[in-house]
């Protein structure tokens, strides 16, 4: 796992295993959205299809790998005396064109996002500089603009990439256009024991 912190909170970057990617994609592909698994009403997003992953699947297929990554992330953040890490919720976001996630934060102590599917293109930019295209990207926000210090980190989604960050960190996902393809991601929150989280 790579971690980086120029200023502000530590951000961790790791990889989801093929097992997690395949397990989640298979579950989502065969799921029909219902009142039982629809998570969109509990989230800040302007996205229709967000699926809560059952505890049984989390415990059987996902939590061991995610907790291992969280431990590494915490150790690299100089938090080493950890007695408990618990995944408190996990969901999959099926984002399509013109949908977006406004600026928000999460519950728990640690949050994570990983990418399961990414469109080949997410649309053109209207900027003169064509390199400035934030369509479909995740933006992490901390503080305000200062001399030599940017308050945002913009992340281009790539299948298998996973990012970890403190749950209080404000973040958003930009909309995209010009495609019928799906941008699919996993999001989760975790709690760590109070003694470690107070450091």
PDB file of C-alpha atoms in Angstrom:
ATOM      1  CA  UNK A   1       0.000   0.000   0.000  1.00  0.00           C
ATOM      2  CA  UNK A   2       1.140   3.511  -0.827  1.00  0.00           C
ATOM      3  CA  UNK A   3       0.273   6.340   1.546  1.00  0.00           C
ATOM      4  CA  UNK A   4       0.702  10.038   0.973  1.00  0.00           C
ATOM      5  CA  UNK A   5       0.241  13.112   3.119  1.00  0.00           C
ATOM      6  CA  UNK A   6       1.764  16.381   2.063  1.00  0.00           C
ATOM      7  CA  UNK A   7      -0.541  18.326   4.386  1.00  0.00           C
ATOM      8  CA  UNK A   8      -3.660  17.194   6.196  1.00  0.00           C
ATOM      9  CA  UNK A   9      -4.870  13.595   6.618  1.00  0.00           C
ATOM     10  CA  UNK A  10      -3.126  10.513   5.282  1.00  0.00           C
ATOM     11  CA  UNK A  11      -4.591   8.977   2.119  1.00  0.00           C
ATOM     12  CA  UNK A  12      -3.939   5.291   1.419  1.00  0.00           C
ATOM     13  CA  UNK A  13      -3.918   3.700  -2.026  1.00  0.00           C
ATOM     14  CA  UNK A  14      -4.107  -0.052  -2.443  1.00  0.00           C
ATOM     15  CA  UNK A  15      -5.571  -2.697  -4.782  1.00  0.00           C
ATOM     16  CA  UNK A  16      -8.732  -4.739  -4.532  1.00  0.00           C
ATOM     17  CA  UNK A  17      -8.150  -8.423  -5.199  1.00  0.00           C
ATOM     18  CA  UNK A  18      -9.761 -10.086  -8.227  1.00  0.00           C
ATOM     19  CA  UNK A  19     -11.764 -12.151  -5.731  1.00  0.00           C
ATOM     20  CA  UNK A  20     -13.421  -9.052  -4.248  1.00  0.00           C
ATOM     21  CA  UNK A  21     -14.021  -7.485  -7.671  1.00  0.00           C
ATOM     22  CA  UNK A  22     -15.556 -10.698  -9.052  1.00  0.00           C
ATOM     23  CA  UNK A  23     -17.629 -11.401  -5.915  1.00  0.00           C
ATOM     24  CA  UNK A  24     -19.134  -7.917  -5.848  1.00  0.00           C
ATOM     25  CA  UNK A  25     -19.728  -7.666  -9.594  1.00  0.00           C
ATOM     26  CA  UNK A  26     -21.421 -11.089  -9.626  1.00  0.00           C
ATOM     27  CA  UNK A  27     -23.638 -10.164  -6.673  1.00  0.00           C
ATOM     28  CA  UNK A  28     -24.623  -6.781  -8.151  1.00  0.00           C
ATOM     29  CA  UNK A  29     -25.237  -8.180 -11.653  1.00  0.00           C
ATOM     30  CA  UNK A  30     -27.780 -10.683 -10.356  1.00  0.00           C
ATOM     31  CA  UNK A  31     -29.414  -8.319  -7.819  1.00  0.00           C
ATOM     32  CA  UNK A  32     -32.688  -6.557  -8.383  1.00  0.00           C
ATOM     33  CA  UNK A  33     -33.011  -3.269  -6.526  1.00  0.00           C
ATOM     34  CA  UNK A  34     -35.637  -3.657  -3.796  1.00  0.00           C
ATOM     35  CA  UNK A  35     -36.593  -1.958  -0.530  1.00  0.00           C
ATOM     36  CA  UNK A  36     -34.449  -4.542   1.258  1.00  0.00           C
ATOM     37  CA  UNK A  37     -31.149  -3.742  -0.492  1.00  0.00           C
ATOM     38  CA  UNK A  38     -31.711  -0.193  -1.844  1.00  0.00           C
ATOM     39  CA  UNK A  39     -29.220   2.041  -0.016  1.00  0.00           C
ATOM     40  CA  UNK A  40     -29.704   5.245  -2.029  1.00  0.00           C
ATOM     41  CA  UNK A  41     -32.239   6.770   0.392  1.00  0.00           C
ATOM     42  CA  UNK A  42     -29.650   6.636   3.213  1.00  0.00           C
ATOM     43  CA  UNK A  43     -26.914   8.387   1.207  1.00  0.00           C
ATOM     44  CA  UNK A  44     -26.201  11.932   0.028  1.00  0.00           C
ATOM     45  CA  UNK A  45     -25.964  10.976  -3.629  1.00  0.00           C
ATOM     46  CA  UNK A  46     -27.991  11.926  -6.662  1.00  0.00           C
ATOM     47  CA  UNK A  47     -27.655   8.337  -7.875  1.00  0.00           C
ATOM     48  CA  UNK A  48     -30.565   5.922  -8.357  1.00  0.00           C
ATOM     49  CA  UNK A  49     -28.843   2.563  -7.926  1.00  0.00           C
ATOM     50  CA  UNK A  50     -26.895   1.960  -4.722  1.00  0.00           C
ATOM     51  CA  UNK A  51     -26.964  -1.537  -3.293  1.00  0.00           C
ATOM     52  CA  UNK A  52     -26.284  -2.451   0.330  1.00  0.00           C
ATOM     53  CA  UNK A  53     -24.130  -5.582   0.570  1.00  0.00           C
ATOM     54  CA  UNK A  54     -25.427  -8.132   3.120  1.00  0.00           C
ATOM     55  CA  UNK A  55     -23.404  -8.805   6.270  1.00  0.00           C
ATOM     56  CA  UNK A  56     -23.083 -12.479   5.313  1.00  0.00           C
ATOM     57  CA  UNK A  57     -21.229 -11.610   2.091  1.00  0.00           C
ATOM     58  CA  UNK A  58     -19.086  -9.004   3.884  1.00  0.00           C
ATOM     59  CA  UNK A  59     -18.063 -11.445   6.624  1.00  0.00           C
ATOM     60  CA  UNK A  60     -17.486 -14.377   4.265  1.00  0.00           C
ATOM     61  CA  UNK A  61     -15.780 -12.712   1.299  1.00  0.00           C
ATOM     62  CA  UNK A  62     -14.725  -9.132   1.976  1.00  0.00           C
ATOM     63  CA  UNK A  63     -13.941  -8.123   5.551  1.00  0.00           C
ATOM     64  CA  UNK A  64     -10.659 -10.027   5.983  1.00  0.00           C
ATOM     65  CA  UNK A  65      -9.000  -8.316   3.000  1.00  0.00           C
ATOM     66  CA  UNK A  66     -10.436  -4.881   3.775  1.00  0.00           C
ATOM     67  CA  UNK A  67      -9.422  -5.048   7.450  1.00  0.00           C
ATOM     68  CA  UNK A  68      -5.904  -6.138   6.444  1.00  0.00           C
ATOM     69  CA  UNK A  69      -5.625  -3.020   4.247  1.00  0.00           C
ATOM     70  CA  UNK A  70      -7.026  -0.792   6.993  1.00  0.00           C
ATOM     71  CA  UNK A  71      -4.403  -2.145   9.450  1.00  0.00           C
ATOM     72  CA  UNK A  72      -1.601  -1.318   7.022  1.00  0.00           C
ATOM     73  CA  UNK A  73      -3.091   2.131   6.421  1.00  0.00           C
ATOM     74  CA  UNK A  74      -3.294   2.831  10.170  1.00  0.00           C
ATOM     75  CA  UNK A  75       0.245   1.572  10.813  1.00  0.00           C
ATOM     76  CA  UNK A  76       1.563   3.858   8.075  1.00  0.00           C
ATOM     77  CA  UNK A  77      -0.365   6.673   9.770  1.00  0.00           C
ATOM     78  CA  UNK A  78       1.543   5.896  13.019  1.00  0.00           C
ATOM     79  CA  UNK A  79      -1.515   4.338  14.710  1.00  0.00           C
ATOM     80  CA  UNK A  80      -0.198   0.938  15.769  1.00  0.00           C
ATOM     81  CA  UNK A  81      -2.043  -0.175  18.920  1.00  0.00           C
ATOM     82  CA  UNK A  82      -5.283  -1.293  17.348  1.00  0.00           C
ATOM     83  CA  UNK A  83      -7.464  -3.799  19.176  1.00  0.00           C
ATOM     84  CA  UNK A  84     -10.519  -3.779  16.943  1.00  0.00           C
ATOM     85  CA  UNK A  85     -11.450  -2.910  13.361  1.00  0.00           C
ATOM     86  CA  UNK A  86     -15.036  -3.465  12.283  1.00  0.00           C
ATOM     87  CA  UNK A  87     -16.673  -2.868   8.882  1.00  0.00           C
ATOM     88  CA  UNK A  88     -19.947  -1.144   9.801  1.00  0.00           C
ATOM     89  CA  UNK A  89     -21.476  -0.826   6.330  1.00  0.00           C
ATOM     90  CA  UNK A  90     -20.587  -1.500   2.713  1.00  0.00           C
ATOM     91  CA  UNK A  91     -22.431  -0.682  -0.486  1.00  0.00           C
ATOM     92  CA  UNK A  92     -21.956  -0.598  -4.247  1.00  0.00           C
ATOM     93  CA  UNK A  93     -22.638   2.535  -6.292  1.00  0.00           C
ATOM     94  CA  UNK A  94     -23.927   2.027  -9.854  1.00  0.00           C
ATOM     95  CA  UNK A  95     -23.380   5.473 -11.349  1.00  0.00           C
ATOM     96  CA  UNK A  96     -24.615   6.401 -14.822  1.00  0.00           C
ATOM     97  CA  UNK A  97     -24.357   9.571 -16.911  1.00  0.00           C
ATOM     98  CA  UNK A  98     -25.473  12.835 -15.314  1.00  0.00           C
ATOM     99  CA  UNK A  99     -25.592  11.276 -11.816  1.00  0.00           C
ATOM    100  CA  UNK A 100     -23.246  12.562  -9.117  1.00  0.00           C
ATOM    101  CA  UNK A 101     -22.348  12.516  -5.446  1.00  0.00           C
ATOM    102  CA  UNK A 102     -22.394  15.972  -3.781  1.00  0.00           C
ATOM    103  CA  UNK A 103     -19.870  17.015  -1.142  1.00  0.00           C
ATOM    104  CA  UNK A 104     -20.359  14.894   1.986  1.00  0.00           C
ATOM    105  CA  UNK A 105     -18.551  12.945   4.692  1.00  0.00           C
ATOM    106  CA  UNK A 106     -19.129   9.494   6.214  1.00  0.00           C
ATOM    107  CA  UNK A 107     -19.726   7.847   9.580  1.00  0.00           C
ATOM    108  CA  UNK A 108     -17.244   5.699  11.481  1.00  0.00           C
ATOM    109  CA  UNK A 109     -13.498   6.385  11.602  1.00  0.00           C
ATOM    110  CA  UNK A 110     -12.126   5.105   8.268  1.00  0.00           C
ATOM    111  CA  UNK A 111     -13.812   5.196   4.853  1.00  0.00           C
ATOM    112  CA  UNK A 112     -12.856   3.505   1.645  1.00  0.00           C
ATOM    113  CA  UNK A 113     -13.719   3.507  -2.032  1.00  0.00           C
ATOM    114  CA  UNK A 114     -12.686   1.000  -4.696  1.00  0.00           C
ATOM    115  CA  UNK A 115     -13.461   0.683  -8.389  1.00  0.00           C
ATOM    116  CA  UNK A 116     -15.232  -2.298  -9.974  1.00  0.00           C
ATOM    117  CA  UNK A 117     -16.167  -0.942 -13.438  1.00  0.00           C
ATOM    118  CA  UNK A 118     -15.124   2.223 -15.280  1.00  0.00           C
ATOM    119  CA  UNK A 119     -16.473   3.542 -18.625  1.00  0.00           C
ATOM    120  CA  UNK A 120     -14.032   3.750 -21.537  1.00  0.00           C
ATOM    121  CA  UNK A 121     -14.819   7.463 -21.757  1.00  0.00           C
ATOM    122  CA  UNK A 122     -16.624   9.813 -19.383  1.00  0.00           C
ATOM    123  CA  UNK A 123     -17.287  12.641 -21.810  1.00  0.00           C
ATOM    124  CA  UNK A 124     -15.573  15.735 -23.108  1.00  0.00           C
ATOM    125  CA  UNK A 125     -14.611  18.830 -21.161  1.00  0.00           C
ATOM    126  CA  UNK A 126     -15.619  22.373 -22.079  1.00  0.00           C
ATOM    127  CA  UNK A 127     -12.286  23.678 -20.752  1.00  0.00           C
ATOM    128  CA  UNK A 128      -9.813  25.057 -23.289  1.00  0.00           C
ATOM    129  CA  UNK A 129      -7.151  22.941 -21.610  1.00  0.00           C
ATOM    130  CA  UNK A 130      -8.388  19.442 -22.509  1.00  0.00           C
ATOM    131  CA  UNK A 131      -6.255  17.936 -19.725  1.00  0.00           C
ATOM    132  CA  UNK A 132      -8.639  19.506 -17.191  1.00  0.00           C
ATOM    133  CA  UNK A 133     -11.463  16.983 -17.314  1.00  0.00           C
ATOM    134  CA  UNK A 134     -12.911  15.933 -13.953  1.00  0.00           C
ATOM    135  CA  UNK A 135     -15.840  13.936 -15.357  1.00  0.00           C
ATOM    136  CA  UNK A 136     -16.514  10.898 -13.150  1.00  0.00           C
ATOM    137  CA  UNK A 137     -13.579  11.636 -10.843  1.00  0.00           C
ATOM    138  CA  UNK A 138     -13.479  11.499  -7.049  1.00  0.00           C
ATOM    139  CA  UNK A 139     -12.376  14.660  -5.273  1.00  0.00           C
ATOM    140  CA  UNK A 140     -11.132  14.692  -1.656  1.00  0.00           C
ATOM    141  CA  UNK A 141     -11.348  18.046   0.132  1.00  0.00           C
ATOM    142  CA  UNK A 142      -9.422  19.331   3.157  1.00  0.00           C
ATOM    143  CA  UNK A 143      -9.229  22.918   4.358  1.00  0.00           C
ATOM    144  CA  UNK A 144      -9.052  25.918   2.069  1.00  0.00           C
ATOM    145  CA  UNK A 145      -6.692  27.182  -0.612  1.00  0.00           C
ATOM    146  CA  UNK A 146      -3.419  28.590   0.686  1.00  0.00           C
ATOM    147  CA  UNK A 147      -0.158  29.658  -0.911  1.00  0.00           C
ATOM    148  CA  UNK A 148       1.577  26.501  -2.247  1.00  0.00           C
ATOM    149  CA  UNK A 149      -1.172  24.301  -0.797  1.00  0.00           C
ATOM    150  CA  UNK A 150      -4.191  22.901  -2.644  1.00  0.00           C
ATOM    151  CA  UNK A 151      -7.300  21.920  -0.644  1.00  0.00           C
ATOM    152  CA  UNK A 152      -8.352  19.167  -3.066  1.00  0.00           C
ATOM    153  CA  UNK A 153      -7.026  15.899  -4.433  1.00  0.00           C
ATOM    154  CA  UNK A 154      -8.711  14.687  -7.630  1.00  0.00           C
ATOM    155  CA  UNK A 155      -8.594  10.936  -8.325  1.00  0.00           C
ATOM    156  CA  UNK A 156      -9.217   9.265 -11.672  1.00  0.00           C
ATOM    157  CA  UNK A 157     -11.006   5.930 -11.138  1.00  0.00           C
ATOM    158  CA  UNK A 158      -9.205   2.791 -12.357  1.00  0.00           C
ATOM    159  CA  UNK A 159     -10.556  -0.736 -11.944  1.00  0.00           C
ATOM    160  CA  UNK A 160      -9.066  -2.363  -8.843  1.00  0.00           C
ATOM    161  CA  UNK A 161      -7.754   0.817  -7.227  1.00  0.00           C
ATOM    162  CA  UNK A 162      -8.855   1.371  -3.631  1.00  0.00           C
ATOM    163  CA  UNK A 163      -8.417   4.494  -1.505  1.00  0.00           C
ATOM    164  CA  UNK A 164      -8.660   4.811   2.285  1.00  0.00           C
ATOM    165  CA  UNK A 165      -9.136   8.068   4.187  1.00  0.00           C
ATOM    166  CA  UNK A 166     -10.543   9.387   7.486  1.00  0.00           C
ATOM    167  CA  UNK A 167     -14.343   9.289   7.436  1.00  0.00           C
ATOM    168  CA  UNK A 168     -14.623  12.999   8.325  1.00  0.00           C
ATOM    169  CA  UNK A 169     -12.845  13.989   5.087  1.00  0.00           C
ATOM    170  CA  UNK A 170     -15.247  15.790   2.763  1.00  0.00           C
ATOM    171  CA  UNK A 171     -15.453  14.320  -0.731  1.00  0.00           C
ATOM    172  CA  UNK A 172     -17.587  14.266  -3.873  1.00  0.00           C
ATOM    173  CA  UNK A 173     -17.890  12.497  -7.239  1.00  0.00           C
ATOM    174  CA  UNK A 174     -18.365  14.504 -10.419  1.00  0.00           C
ATOM    175  CA  UNK A 175     -20.974  13.512 -13.034  1.00  0.00           C
ATOM    176  CA  UNK A 176     -20.021  12.265 -16.479  1.00  0.00           C
ATOM    177  CA  UNK A 177     -21.692  12.194 -19.897  1.00  0.00           C
ATOM    178  CA  UNK A 178     -21.527  10.883 -23.481  1.00  0.00           C
ATOM    179  CA  UNK A 179     -21.768   7.208 -22.528  1.00  0.00           C
ATOM    180  CA  UNK A 180     -24.350   4.635 -21.462  1.00  0.00           C
ATOM    181  CA  UNK A 181     -21.667   2.668 -19.607  1.00  0.00           C
ATOM    182  CA  UNK A 182     -21.653   2.247 -15.840  1.00  0.00           C
ATOM    183  CA  UNK A 183     -19.132   3.586 -13.344  1.00  0.00           C
ATOM    184  CA  UNK A 184     -19.297   1.042 -10.490  1.00  0.00           C
ATOM    185  CA  UNK A 185     -17.592   1.477  -7.135  1.00  0.00           C
ATOM    186  CA  UNK A 186     -17.587  -0.002  -3.659  1.00  0.00           C
ATOM    187  CA  UNK A 187     -17.802   2.255  -0.601  1.00  0.00           C
ATOM    188  CA  UNK A 188     -17.459   1.273   3.037  1.00  0.00           C
ATOM    189  CA  UNK A 189     -17.028   2.636   6.533  1.00  0.00           C
ATOM    190  CA  UNK A 190     -15.133   1.077   9.419  1.00  0.00           C
ATOM    191  CA  UNK A 191     -14.796   1.730  13.138  1.00  0.00           C
ATOM    192  CA  UNK A 192     -11.595   1.272  15.090  1.00  0.00           C
ATOM    193  CA  UNK A 193     -11.283   1.074  18.867  1.00  0.00           C
ATOM    194  CA  UNK A 194     -11.718   4.412  20.598  1.00  0.00           C
ATOM    195  CA  UNK A 195      -8.252   4.492  22.184  1.00  0.00           C
ATOM    196  CA  UNK A 196      -6.516   4.288  18.800  1.00  0.00           C
ATOM    197  CA  UNK A 197      -8.913   6.713  17.109  1.00  0.00           C
ATOM    198  CA  UNK A 198      -8.323   9.415  19.727  1.00  0.00           C
ATOM    199  CA  UNK A 199      -4.583   9.700  18.938  1.00  0.00           C
TER     200      UNK A 199
END
